Short mmCIF file of C-alpha atoms in Angstrom, two decimals:
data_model
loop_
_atom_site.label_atom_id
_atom_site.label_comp_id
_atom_site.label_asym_id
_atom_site.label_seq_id
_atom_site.Cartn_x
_atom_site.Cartn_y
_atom_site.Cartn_z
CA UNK A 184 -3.13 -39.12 -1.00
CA UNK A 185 0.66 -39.40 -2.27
CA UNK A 186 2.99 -37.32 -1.96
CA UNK A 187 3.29 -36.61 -5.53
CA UNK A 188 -0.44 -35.83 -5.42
CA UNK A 189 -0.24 -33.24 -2.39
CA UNK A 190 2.36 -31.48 -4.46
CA UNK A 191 0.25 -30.83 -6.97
CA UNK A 192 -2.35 -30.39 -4.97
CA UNK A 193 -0.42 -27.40 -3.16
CA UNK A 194 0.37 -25.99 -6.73
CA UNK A 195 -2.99 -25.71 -7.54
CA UNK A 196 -4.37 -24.66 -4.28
CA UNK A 197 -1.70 -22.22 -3.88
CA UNK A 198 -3.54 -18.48 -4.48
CA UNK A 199 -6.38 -19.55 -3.06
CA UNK A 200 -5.29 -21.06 0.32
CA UNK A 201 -1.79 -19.38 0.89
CA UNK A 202 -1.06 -20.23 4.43
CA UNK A 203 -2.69 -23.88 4.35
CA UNK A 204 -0.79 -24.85 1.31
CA UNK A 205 2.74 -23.65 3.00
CA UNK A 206 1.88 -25.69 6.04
CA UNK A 207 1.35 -28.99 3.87
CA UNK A 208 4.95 -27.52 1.26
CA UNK A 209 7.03 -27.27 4.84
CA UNK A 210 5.50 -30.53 5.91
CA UNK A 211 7.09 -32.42 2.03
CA UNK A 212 9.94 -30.61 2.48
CA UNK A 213 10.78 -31.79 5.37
CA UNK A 214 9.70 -35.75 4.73
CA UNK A 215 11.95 -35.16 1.71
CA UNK A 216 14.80 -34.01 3.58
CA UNK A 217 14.31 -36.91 5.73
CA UNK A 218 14.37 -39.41 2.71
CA UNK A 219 17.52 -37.35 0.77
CA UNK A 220 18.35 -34.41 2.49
CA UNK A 221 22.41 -35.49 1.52
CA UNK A 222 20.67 -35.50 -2.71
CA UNK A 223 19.51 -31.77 -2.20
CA UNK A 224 22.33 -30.55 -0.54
CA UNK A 225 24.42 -31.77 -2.96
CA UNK A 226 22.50 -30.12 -5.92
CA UNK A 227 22.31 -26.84 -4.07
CA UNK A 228 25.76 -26.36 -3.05
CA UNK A 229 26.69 -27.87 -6.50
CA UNK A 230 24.69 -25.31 -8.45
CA UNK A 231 26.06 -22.74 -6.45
CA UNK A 232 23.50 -21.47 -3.78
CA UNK A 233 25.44 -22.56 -1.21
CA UNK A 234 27.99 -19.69 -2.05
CA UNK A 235 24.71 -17.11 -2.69
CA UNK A 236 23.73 -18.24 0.71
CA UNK A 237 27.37 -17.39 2.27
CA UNK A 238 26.79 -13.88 0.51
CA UNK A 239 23.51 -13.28 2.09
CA UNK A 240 24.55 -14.04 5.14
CA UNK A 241 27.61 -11.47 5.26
CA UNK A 242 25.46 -8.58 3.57
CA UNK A 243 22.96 -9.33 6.41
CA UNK A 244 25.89 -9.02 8.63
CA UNK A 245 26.50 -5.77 7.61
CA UNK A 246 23.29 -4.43 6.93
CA UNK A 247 22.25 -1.38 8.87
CA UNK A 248 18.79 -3.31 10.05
CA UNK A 249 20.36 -6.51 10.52
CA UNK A 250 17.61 -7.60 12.40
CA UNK A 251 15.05 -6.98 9.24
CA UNK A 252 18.18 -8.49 7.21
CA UNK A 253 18.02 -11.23 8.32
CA UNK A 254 14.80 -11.81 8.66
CA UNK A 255 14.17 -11.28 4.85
CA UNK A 256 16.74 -13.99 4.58
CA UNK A 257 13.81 -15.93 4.52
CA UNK A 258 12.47 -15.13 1.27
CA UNK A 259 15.60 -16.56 -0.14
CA UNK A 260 17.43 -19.67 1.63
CA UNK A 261 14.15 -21.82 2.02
CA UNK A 262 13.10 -21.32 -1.51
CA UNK A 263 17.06 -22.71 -2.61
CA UNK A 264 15.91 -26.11 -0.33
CA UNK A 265 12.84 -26.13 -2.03
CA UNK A 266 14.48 -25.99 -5.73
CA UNK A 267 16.84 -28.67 -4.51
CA UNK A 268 13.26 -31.03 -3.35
CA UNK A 269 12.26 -30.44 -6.45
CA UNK A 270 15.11 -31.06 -8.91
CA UNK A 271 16.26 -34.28 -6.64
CA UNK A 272 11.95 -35.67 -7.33
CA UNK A 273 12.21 -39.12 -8.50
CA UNK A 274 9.36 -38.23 -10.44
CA UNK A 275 11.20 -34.96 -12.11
CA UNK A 276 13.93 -37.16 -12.56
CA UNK A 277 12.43 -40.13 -14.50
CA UNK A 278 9.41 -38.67 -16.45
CA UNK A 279 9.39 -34.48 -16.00
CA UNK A 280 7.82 -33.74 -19.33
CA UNK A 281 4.46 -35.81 -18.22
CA UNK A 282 4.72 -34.28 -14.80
CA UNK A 283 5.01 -30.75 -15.58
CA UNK A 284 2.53 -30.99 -18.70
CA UNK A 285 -0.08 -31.99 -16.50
CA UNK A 286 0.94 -29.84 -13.63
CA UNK A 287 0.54 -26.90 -16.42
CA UNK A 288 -3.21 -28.01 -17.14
CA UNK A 289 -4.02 -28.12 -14.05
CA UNK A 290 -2.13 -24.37 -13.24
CA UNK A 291 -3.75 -22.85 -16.35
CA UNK A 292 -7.52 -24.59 -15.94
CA UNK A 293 -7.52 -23.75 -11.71
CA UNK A 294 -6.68 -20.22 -12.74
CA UNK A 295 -9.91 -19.82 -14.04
CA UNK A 296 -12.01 -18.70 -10.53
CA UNK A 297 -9.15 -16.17 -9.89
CA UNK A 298 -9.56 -14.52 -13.56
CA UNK A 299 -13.71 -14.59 -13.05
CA UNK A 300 -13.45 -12.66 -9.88
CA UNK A 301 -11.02 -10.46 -10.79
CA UNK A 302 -13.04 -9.39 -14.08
CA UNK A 303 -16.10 -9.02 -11.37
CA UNK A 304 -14.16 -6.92 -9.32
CA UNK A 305 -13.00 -4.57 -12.35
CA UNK A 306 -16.47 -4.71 -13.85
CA UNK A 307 -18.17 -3.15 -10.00
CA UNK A 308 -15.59 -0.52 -9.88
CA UNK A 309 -16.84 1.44 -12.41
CA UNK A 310 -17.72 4.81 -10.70
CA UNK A 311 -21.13 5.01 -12.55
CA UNK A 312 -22.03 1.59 -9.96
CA UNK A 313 -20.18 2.88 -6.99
CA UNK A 314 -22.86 4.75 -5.56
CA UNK A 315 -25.60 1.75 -6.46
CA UNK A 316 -23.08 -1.19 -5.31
CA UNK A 317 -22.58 1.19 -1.75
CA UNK A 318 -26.39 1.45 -1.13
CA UNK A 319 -27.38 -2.13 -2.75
CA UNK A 320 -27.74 -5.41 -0.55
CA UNK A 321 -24.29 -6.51 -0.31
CA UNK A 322 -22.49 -7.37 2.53
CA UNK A 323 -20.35 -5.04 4.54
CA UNK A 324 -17.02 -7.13 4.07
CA UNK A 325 -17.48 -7.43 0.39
CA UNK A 326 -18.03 -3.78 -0.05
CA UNK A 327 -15.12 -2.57 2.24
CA UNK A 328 -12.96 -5.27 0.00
CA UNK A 329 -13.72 -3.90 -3.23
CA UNK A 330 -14.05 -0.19 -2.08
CA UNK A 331 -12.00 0.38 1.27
CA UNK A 332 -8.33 0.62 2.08
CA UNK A 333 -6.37 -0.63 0.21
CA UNK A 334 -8.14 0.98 -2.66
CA UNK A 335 -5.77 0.74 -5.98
CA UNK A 336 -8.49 2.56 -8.24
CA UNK A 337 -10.16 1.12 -11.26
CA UNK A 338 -7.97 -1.93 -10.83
CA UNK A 339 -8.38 -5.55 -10.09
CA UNK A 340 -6.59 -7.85 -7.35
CA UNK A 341 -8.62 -10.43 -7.22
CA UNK A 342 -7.52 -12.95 -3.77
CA UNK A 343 -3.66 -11.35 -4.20
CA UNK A 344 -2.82 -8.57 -1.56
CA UNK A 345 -2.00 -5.64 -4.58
CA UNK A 346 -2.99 -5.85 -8.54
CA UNK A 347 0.93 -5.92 -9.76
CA UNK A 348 1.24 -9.04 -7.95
CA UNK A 349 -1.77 -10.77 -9.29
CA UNK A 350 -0.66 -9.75 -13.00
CA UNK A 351 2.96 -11.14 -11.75
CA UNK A 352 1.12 -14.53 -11.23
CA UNK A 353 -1.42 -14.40 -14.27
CA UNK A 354 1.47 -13.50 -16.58
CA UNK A 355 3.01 -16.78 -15.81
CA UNK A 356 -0.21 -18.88 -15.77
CA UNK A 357 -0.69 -17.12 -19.35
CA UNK A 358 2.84 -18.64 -20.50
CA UNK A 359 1.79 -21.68 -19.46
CA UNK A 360 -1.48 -21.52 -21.28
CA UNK A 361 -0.05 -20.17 -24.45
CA UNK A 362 2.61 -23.41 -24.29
CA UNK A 363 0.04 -25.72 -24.21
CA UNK A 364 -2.26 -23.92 -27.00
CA UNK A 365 0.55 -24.20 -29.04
CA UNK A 366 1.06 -27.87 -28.70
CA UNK A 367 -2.60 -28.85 -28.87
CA UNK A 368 -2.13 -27.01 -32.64
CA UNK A 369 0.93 -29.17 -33.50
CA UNK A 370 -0.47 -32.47 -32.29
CA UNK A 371 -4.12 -32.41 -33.18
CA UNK A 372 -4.01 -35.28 -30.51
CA UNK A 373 -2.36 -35.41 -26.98
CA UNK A 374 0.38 -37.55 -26.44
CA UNK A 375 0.68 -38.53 -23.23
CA UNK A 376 -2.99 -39.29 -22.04
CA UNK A 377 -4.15 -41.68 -24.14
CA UNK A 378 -7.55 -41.93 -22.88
CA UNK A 379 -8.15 -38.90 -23.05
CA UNK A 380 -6.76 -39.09 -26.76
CA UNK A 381 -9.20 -41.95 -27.32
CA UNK A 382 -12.46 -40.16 -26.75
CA UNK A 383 -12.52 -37.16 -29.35
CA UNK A 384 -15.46 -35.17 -27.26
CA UNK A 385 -13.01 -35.55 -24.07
CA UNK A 386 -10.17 -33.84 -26.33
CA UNK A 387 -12.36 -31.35 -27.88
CA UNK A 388 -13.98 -30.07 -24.27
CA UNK A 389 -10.28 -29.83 -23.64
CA UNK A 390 -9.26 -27.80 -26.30
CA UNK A 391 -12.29 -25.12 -25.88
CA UNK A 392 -11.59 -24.68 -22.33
CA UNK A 393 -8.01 -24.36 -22.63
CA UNK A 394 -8.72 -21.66 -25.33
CA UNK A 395 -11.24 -19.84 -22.94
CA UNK A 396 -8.69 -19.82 -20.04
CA UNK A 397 -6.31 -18.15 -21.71
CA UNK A 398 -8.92 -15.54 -22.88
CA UNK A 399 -9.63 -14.95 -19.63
CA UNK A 400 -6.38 -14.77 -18.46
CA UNK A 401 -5.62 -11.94 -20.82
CA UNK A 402 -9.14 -9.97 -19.87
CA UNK A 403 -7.84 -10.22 -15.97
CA UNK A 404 -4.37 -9.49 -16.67
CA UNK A 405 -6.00 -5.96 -18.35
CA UNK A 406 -8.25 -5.37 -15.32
CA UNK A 407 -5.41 -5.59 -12.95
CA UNK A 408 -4.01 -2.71 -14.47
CA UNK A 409 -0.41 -2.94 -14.44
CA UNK A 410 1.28 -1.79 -17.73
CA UNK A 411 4.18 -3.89 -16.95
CA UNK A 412 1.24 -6.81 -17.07
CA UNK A 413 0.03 -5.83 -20.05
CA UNK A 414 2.86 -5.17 -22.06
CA UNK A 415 4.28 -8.71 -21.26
CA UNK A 416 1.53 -10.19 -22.12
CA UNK A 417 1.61 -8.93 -25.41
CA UNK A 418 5.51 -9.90 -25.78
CA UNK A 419 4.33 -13.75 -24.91
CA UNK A 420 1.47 -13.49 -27.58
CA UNK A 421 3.58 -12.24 -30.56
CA UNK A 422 6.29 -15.14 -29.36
CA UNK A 423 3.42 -17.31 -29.75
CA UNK A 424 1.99 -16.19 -32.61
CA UNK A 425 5.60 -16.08 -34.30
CA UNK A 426 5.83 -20.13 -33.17
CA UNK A 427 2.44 -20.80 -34.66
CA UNK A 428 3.03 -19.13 -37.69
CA UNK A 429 2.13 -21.99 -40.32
CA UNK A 430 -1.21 -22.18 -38.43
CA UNK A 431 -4.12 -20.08 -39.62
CA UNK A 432 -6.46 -20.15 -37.21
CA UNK A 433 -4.09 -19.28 -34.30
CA UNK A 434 -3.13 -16.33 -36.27
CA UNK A 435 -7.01 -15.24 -36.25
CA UNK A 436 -8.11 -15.69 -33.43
CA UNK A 437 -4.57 -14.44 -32.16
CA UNK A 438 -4.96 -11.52 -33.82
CA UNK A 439 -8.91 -10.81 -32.59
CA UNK A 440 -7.76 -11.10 -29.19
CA UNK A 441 -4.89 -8.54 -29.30
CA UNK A 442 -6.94 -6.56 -31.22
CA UNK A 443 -10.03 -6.54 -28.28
CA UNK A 444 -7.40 -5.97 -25.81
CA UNK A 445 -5.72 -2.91 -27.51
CA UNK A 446 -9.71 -1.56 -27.85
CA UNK A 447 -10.23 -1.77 -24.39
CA UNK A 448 -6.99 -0.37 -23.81
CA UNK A 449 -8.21 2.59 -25.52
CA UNK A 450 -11.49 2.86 -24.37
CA UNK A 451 -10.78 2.63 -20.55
CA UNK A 452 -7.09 2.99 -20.56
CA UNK A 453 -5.09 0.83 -17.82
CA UNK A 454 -6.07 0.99 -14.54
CA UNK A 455 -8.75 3.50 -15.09
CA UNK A 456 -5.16 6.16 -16.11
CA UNK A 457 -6.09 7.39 -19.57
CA UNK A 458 -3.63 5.99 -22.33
CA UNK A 459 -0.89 9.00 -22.53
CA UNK A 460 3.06 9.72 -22.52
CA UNK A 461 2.62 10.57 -18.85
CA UNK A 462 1.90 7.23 -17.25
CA UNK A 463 5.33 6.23 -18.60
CA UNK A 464 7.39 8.97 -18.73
CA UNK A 465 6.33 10.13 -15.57
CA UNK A 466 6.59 6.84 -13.55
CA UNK A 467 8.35 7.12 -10.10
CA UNK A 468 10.30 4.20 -10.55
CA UNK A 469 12.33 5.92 -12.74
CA UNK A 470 13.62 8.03 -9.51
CA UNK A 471 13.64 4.94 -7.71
CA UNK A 472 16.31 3.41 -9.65
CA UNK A 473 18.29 6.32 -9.17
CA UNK A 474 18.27 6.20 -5.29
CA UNK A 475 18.93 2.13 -6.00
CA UNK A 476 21.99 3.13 -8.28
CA UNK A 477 23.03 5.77 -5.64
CA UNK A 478 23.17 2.94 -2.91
CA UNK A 479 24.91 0.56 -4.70
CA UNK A 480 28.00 3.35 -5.75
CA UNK A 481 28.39 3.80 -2.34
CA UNK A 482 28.00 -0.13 -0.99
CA UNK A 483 28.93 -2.04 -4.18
CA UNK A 484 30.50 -5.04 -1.88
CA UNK A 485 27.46 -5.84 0.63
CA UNK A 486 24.89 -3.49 -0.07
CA UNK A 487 23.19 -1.83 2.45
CA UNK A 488 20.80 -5.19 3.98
CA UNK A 489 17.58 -5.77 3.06
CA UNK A 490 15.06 -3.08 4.02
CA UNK A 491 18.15 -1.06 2.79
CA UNK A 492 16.10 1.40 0.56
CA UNK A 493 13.02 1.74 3.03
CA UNK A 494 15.56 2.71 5.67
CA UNK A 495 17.54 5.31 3.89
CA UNK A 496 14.76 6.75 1.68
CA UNK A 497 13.45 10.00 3.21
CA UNK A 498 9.52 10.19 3.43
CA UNK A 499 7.47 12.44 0.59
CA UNK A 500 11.11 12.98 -1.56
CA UNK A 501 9.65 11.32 -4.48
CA UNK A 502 5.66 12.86 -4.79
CA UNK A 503 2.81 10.60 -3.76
CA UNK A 504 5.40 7.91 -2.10
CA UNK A 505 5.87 8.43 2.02
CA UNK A 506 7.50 5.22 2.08
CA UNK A 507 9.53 2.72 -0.65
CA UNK A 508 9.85 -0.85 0.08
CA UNK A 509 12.09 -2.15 -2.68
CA UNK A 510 13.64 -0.83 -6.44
CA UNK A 511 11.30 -2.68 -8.71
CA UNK A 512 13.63 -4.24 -9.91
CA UNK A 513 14.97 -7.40 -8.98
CA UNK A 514 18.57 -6.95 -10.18
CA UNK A 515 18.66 -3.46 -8.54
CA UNK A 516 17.23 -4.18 -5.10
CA UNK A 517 19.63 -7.33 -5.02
CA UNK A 518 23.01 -5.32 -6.02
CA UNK A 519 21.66 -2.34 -3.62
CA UNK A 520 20.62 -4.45 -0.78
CA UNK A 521 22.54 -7.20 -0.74
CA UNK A 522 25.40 -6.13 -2.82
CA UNK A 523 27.26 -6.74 -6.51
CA UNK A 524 28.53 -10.20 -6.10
CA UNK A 525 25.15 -11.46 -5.04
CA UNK A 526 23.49 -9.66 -7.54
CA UNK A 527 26.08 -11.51 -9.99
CA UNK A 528 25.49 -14.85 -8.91
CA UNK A 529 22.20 -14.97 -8.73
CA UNK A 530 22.43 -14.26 -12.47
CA UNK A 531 24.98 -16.41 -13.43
CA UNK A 532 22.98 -19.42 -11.50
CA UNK A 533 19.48 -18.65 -12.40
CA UNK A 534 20.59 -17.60 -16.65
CA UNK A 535 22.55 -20.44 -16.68
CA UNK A 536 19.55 -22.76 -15.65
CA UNK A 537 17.38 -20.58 -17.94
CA UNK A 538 20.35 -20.81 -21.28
CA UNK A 539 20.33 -24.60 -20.92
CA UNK A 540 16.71 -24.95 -20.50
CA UNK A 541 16.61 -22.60 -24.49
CA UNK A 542 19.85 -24.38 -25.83
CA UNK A 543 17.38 -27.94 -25.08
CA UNK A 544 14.43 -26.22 -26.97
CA UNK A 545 16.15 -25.20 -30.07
CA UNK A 546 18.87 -28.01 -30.15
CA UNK A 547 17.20 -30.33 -32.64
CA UNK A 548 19.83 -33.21 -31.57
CA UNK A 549 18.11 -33.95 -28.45
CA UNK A 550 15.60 -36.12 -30.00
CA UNK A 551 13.03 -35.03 -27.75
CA UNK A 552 9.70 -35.60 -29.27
CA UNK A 553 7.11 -32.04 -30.20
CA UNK A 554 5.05 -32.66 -27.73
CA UNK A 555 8.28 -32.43 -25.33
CA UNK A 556 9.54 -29.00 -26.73
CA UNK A 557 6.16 -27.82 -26.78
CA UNK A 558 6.20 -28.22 -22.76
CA UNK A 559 9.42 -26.96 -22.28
CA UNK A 560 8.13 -24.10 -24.48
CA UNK A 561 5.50 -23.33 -22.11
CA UNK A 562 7.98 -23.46 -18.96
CA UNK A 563 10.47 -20.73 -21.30
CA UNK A 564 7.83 -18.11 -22.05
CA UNK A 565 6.49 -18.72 -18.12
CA UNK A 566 9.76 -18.23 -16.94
CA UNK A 567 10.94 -15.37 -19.91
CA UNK A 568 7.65 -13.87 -18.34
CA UNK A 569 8.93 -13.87 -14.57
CA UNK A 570 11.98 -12.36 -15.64
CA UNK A 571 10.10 -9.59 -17.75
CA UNK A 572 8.00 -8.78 -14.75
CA UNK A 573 11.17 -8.16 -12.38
CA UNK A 574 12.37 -5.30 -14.84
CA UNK A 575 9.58 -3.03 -13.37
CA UNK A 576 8.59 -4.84 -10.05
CA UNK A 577 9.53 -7.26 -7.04
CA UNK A 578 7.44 -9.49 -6.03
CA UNK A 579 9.21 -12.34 -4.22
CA UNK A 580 7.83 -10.99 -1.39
CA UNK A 581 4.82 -13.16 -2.24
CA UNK A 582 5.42 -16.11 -1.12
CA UNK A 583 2.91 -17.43 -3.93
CA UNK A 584 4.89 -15.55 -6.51
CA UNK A 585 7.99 -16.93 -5.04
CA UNK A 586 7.14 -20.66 -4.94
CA UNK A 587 6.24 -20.47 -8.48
CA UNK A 588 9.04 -18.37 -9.67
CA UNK A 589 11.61 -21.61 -7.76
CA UNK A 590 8.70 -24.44 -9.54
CA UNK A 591 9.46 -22.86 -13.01
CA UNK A 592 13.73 -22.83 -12.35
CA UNK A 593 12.86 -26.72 -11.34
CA UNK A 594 11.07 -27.44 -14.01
CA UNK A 595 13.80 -26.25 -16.46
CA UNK A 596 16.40 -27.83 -14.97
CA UNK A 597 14.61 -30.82 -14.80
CA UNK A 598 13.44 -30.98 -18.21
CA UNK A 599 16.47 -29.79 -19.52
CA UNK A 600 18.60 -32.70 -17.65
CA UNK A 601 16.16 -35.37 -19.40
CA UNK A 602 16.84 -33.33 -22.86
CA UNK A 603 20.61 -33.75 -22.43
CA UNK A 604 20.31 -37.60 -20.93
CA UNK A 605 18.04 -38.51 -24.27
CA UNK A 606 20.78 -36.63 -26.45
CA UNK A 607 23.68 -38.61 -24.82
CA UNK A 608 21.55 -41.82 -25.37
CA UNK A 609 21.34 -41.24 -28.85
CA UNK A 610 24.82 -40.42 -29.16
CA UNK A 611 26.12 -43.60 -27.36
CA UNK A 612 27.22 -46.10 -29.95
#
């Protein structure tokens, strides 16, 4: 197997087999360090993380757990390395849009077995079955799984650790799959596999299981039960609907699907909560933020460390919450924990990777063919969806949330770098 292969082997692998696949990602990363360490360092410290890793490592300095500072250093400075592999690829560098389209198949097709057992799992929590699934012939482990701590309610987690974090990941993988739906309406044939192209039954087997894995994508994303889920995954359907507009049938069965979701919505509200004002206006996070916003007025330079807010936060202040491990929200917990600046340049960095990656898209100069843009398309709304999420959560303490978080920046860059070397190409006399 090539290297190229266990990379996307490890991307496809990843929710299923966590620890294996970061054992075989820490192995390429350091073979490709080997072959061009002196390339990713360069692109790193030329981006700018080398100066977000300087500021990480004085607001760990003066963090008041610099021990546990530190130590959550390392859901940051690896991932930066791995961005750099990535980008430096000589396969992102030459042909990206055929590597990441079939990189999204296979994230949107594998994600399949983790929406079917999270609709199980929602469907045997009903607390008609309880009782009957309890006294029935399961095993023990699969009963203290679905039933025991941690128990989240009438939601669904599926192989992730808490619900939020598996709609986190499905909300991407939905992106993805929307992308891809999109561009199998524009081009009634595929353009970069043309055997698969050649054999109409091979396209159309395609096509229908595309369409049913982002179905089921959406039904899992609603059994997780996170409104913050939910509600983005509605934003990502209206953006594709809106792109799709000249196209009939994506507007029907577009509008079916939305339409079944809001039903069940109604009928079994989100996360077994009834559908009312007080789910929202009610939300702790709302206090949160204000013991975030609090921090940060009084350590605006270096924040206060990470583990900042779980240190300071006195037990049982906010009802139903003994103990607070982050802001939910990624822009908060970064200015709070590790100060403004950070905060700031992680911004600047990331938005500016994210502004070129939409100026590409809509900049009909690059030349870049539809089936292109429709890739890069996917990539946006997977990424647009990632950055929705952090509003209301953080979740880079996943490290399978956080690899594909850094894979989507990559694949931007990447694919917006070949959009800007086609348009200079064209522009060359």
């Amino acid at each position: 197997m090539t290297r190229n292969q266990l990379w996307f082997a490890s991307m496809v692998c990843l929710p299923y087999v966590m620890y294996g696949v970061m054992l075989v990602i820490a192995y390429l990363i350091v073979t490709a360090m080997m072959q061009r360490g002196h390339q990713v360092w360069q692109k790193c410290i030329g981006t700018g993380f080398g100066w977000l890793t300087i500021g990480l490592l004085l607001s760990a300095s003066f963090g008041i757990n610099r021990g546990e500072s530190f130590l959550q250093l390392t859901n940051f400075l690896p991932f930066f390395v791995l961005w750099g592999v990535w980008v430096t690829s000589p396969a992102m560098i030459t042909s990206p849009f055929a590597v990441l389209e079939r990189l999204a198949r296979w994230l949107v097709l594998s994600a399949v077995p983790l929406c079917a057992i999270a609709l199980i799992e929602y469907a045997l929590k009903f607390e008609g079955l309880i009782p009957r699934i309890k006294a029935s012939w399961l095993p023990m482990w699969l009963i203290e799984w679905l039933y025991e701590e941690p128990y989240f309610g009438h939601r669904a987690r599926s192989l992730f650790d808490h619900p939020n974090v598996l709609s986190a990941y499905l909300v991407l993988v939905l992106g993805l799959g929307l992308g891809l739906v999109l561009k199998e309406t524009v081009n009634r044939v595929s353009t970069t596999s043309n055997r698969v192209a050649a054999n109409p039954s091979a396209v159309a087997r395609y096509r229908l299981a595309l369409g049913l894995s982002v179905l089921l994508c959406l039904g899992a994303i609603f059994c997780t039960g996170s409104r913050n889920g939910l509600l983005i995954a509605l934003v990502l359907v209206m953006i594709a609907l809106y792109m799709a507009r000249r196209y009939k049938q994506v507007w029907i069965s577009s509008v079916i699907g939305v339409g079944v979701l809001a039903g069940a919505i109604n009928a079994f509200g989100i996360g077994g909560r009834s559908l009312s004002g007080d789910i929202f206006i009610n939300d702790p996070r709302v206090r949160i933020w204000h013991l975030a916003i609090d921090m940060i007025y009084q350590r605006p330079w270096t924040g206060w460390g990470f583990s900042g807010l779980r240190e300071l936060y006195t037990p049982g202040s906010i009802p139903n919450n003994d103990s607070i491990y982050h802001a939910h929200n990624i822009w908060l917990f970064l200015a709070s924990e590790s100060g403004v600046p950070v905060m700031i340049g992680f911004s600047v960095i990331c938005g500016a990777i994210f502004y070129r990656a939409l100026r590409t898209y809509f900049a009909r100069k690059t030349g870049l063919p539809e089936g292109d843009r429709a890739i890069l398309f996917s990539y946006l709304l997977a990424f647009f969806a990632c950055l929705s999420f952090s509003l209301f959560d953080v979740v880079l303490f996943d490290a399978r949330l956080n690899i594909a978080a850094w894979g989507l920046l990559a694949a931007l860059y990447a694919m917006s770098a070949q959009g800007g070397n086609t348009s200079h190409r064209r522009n060359t006399p």
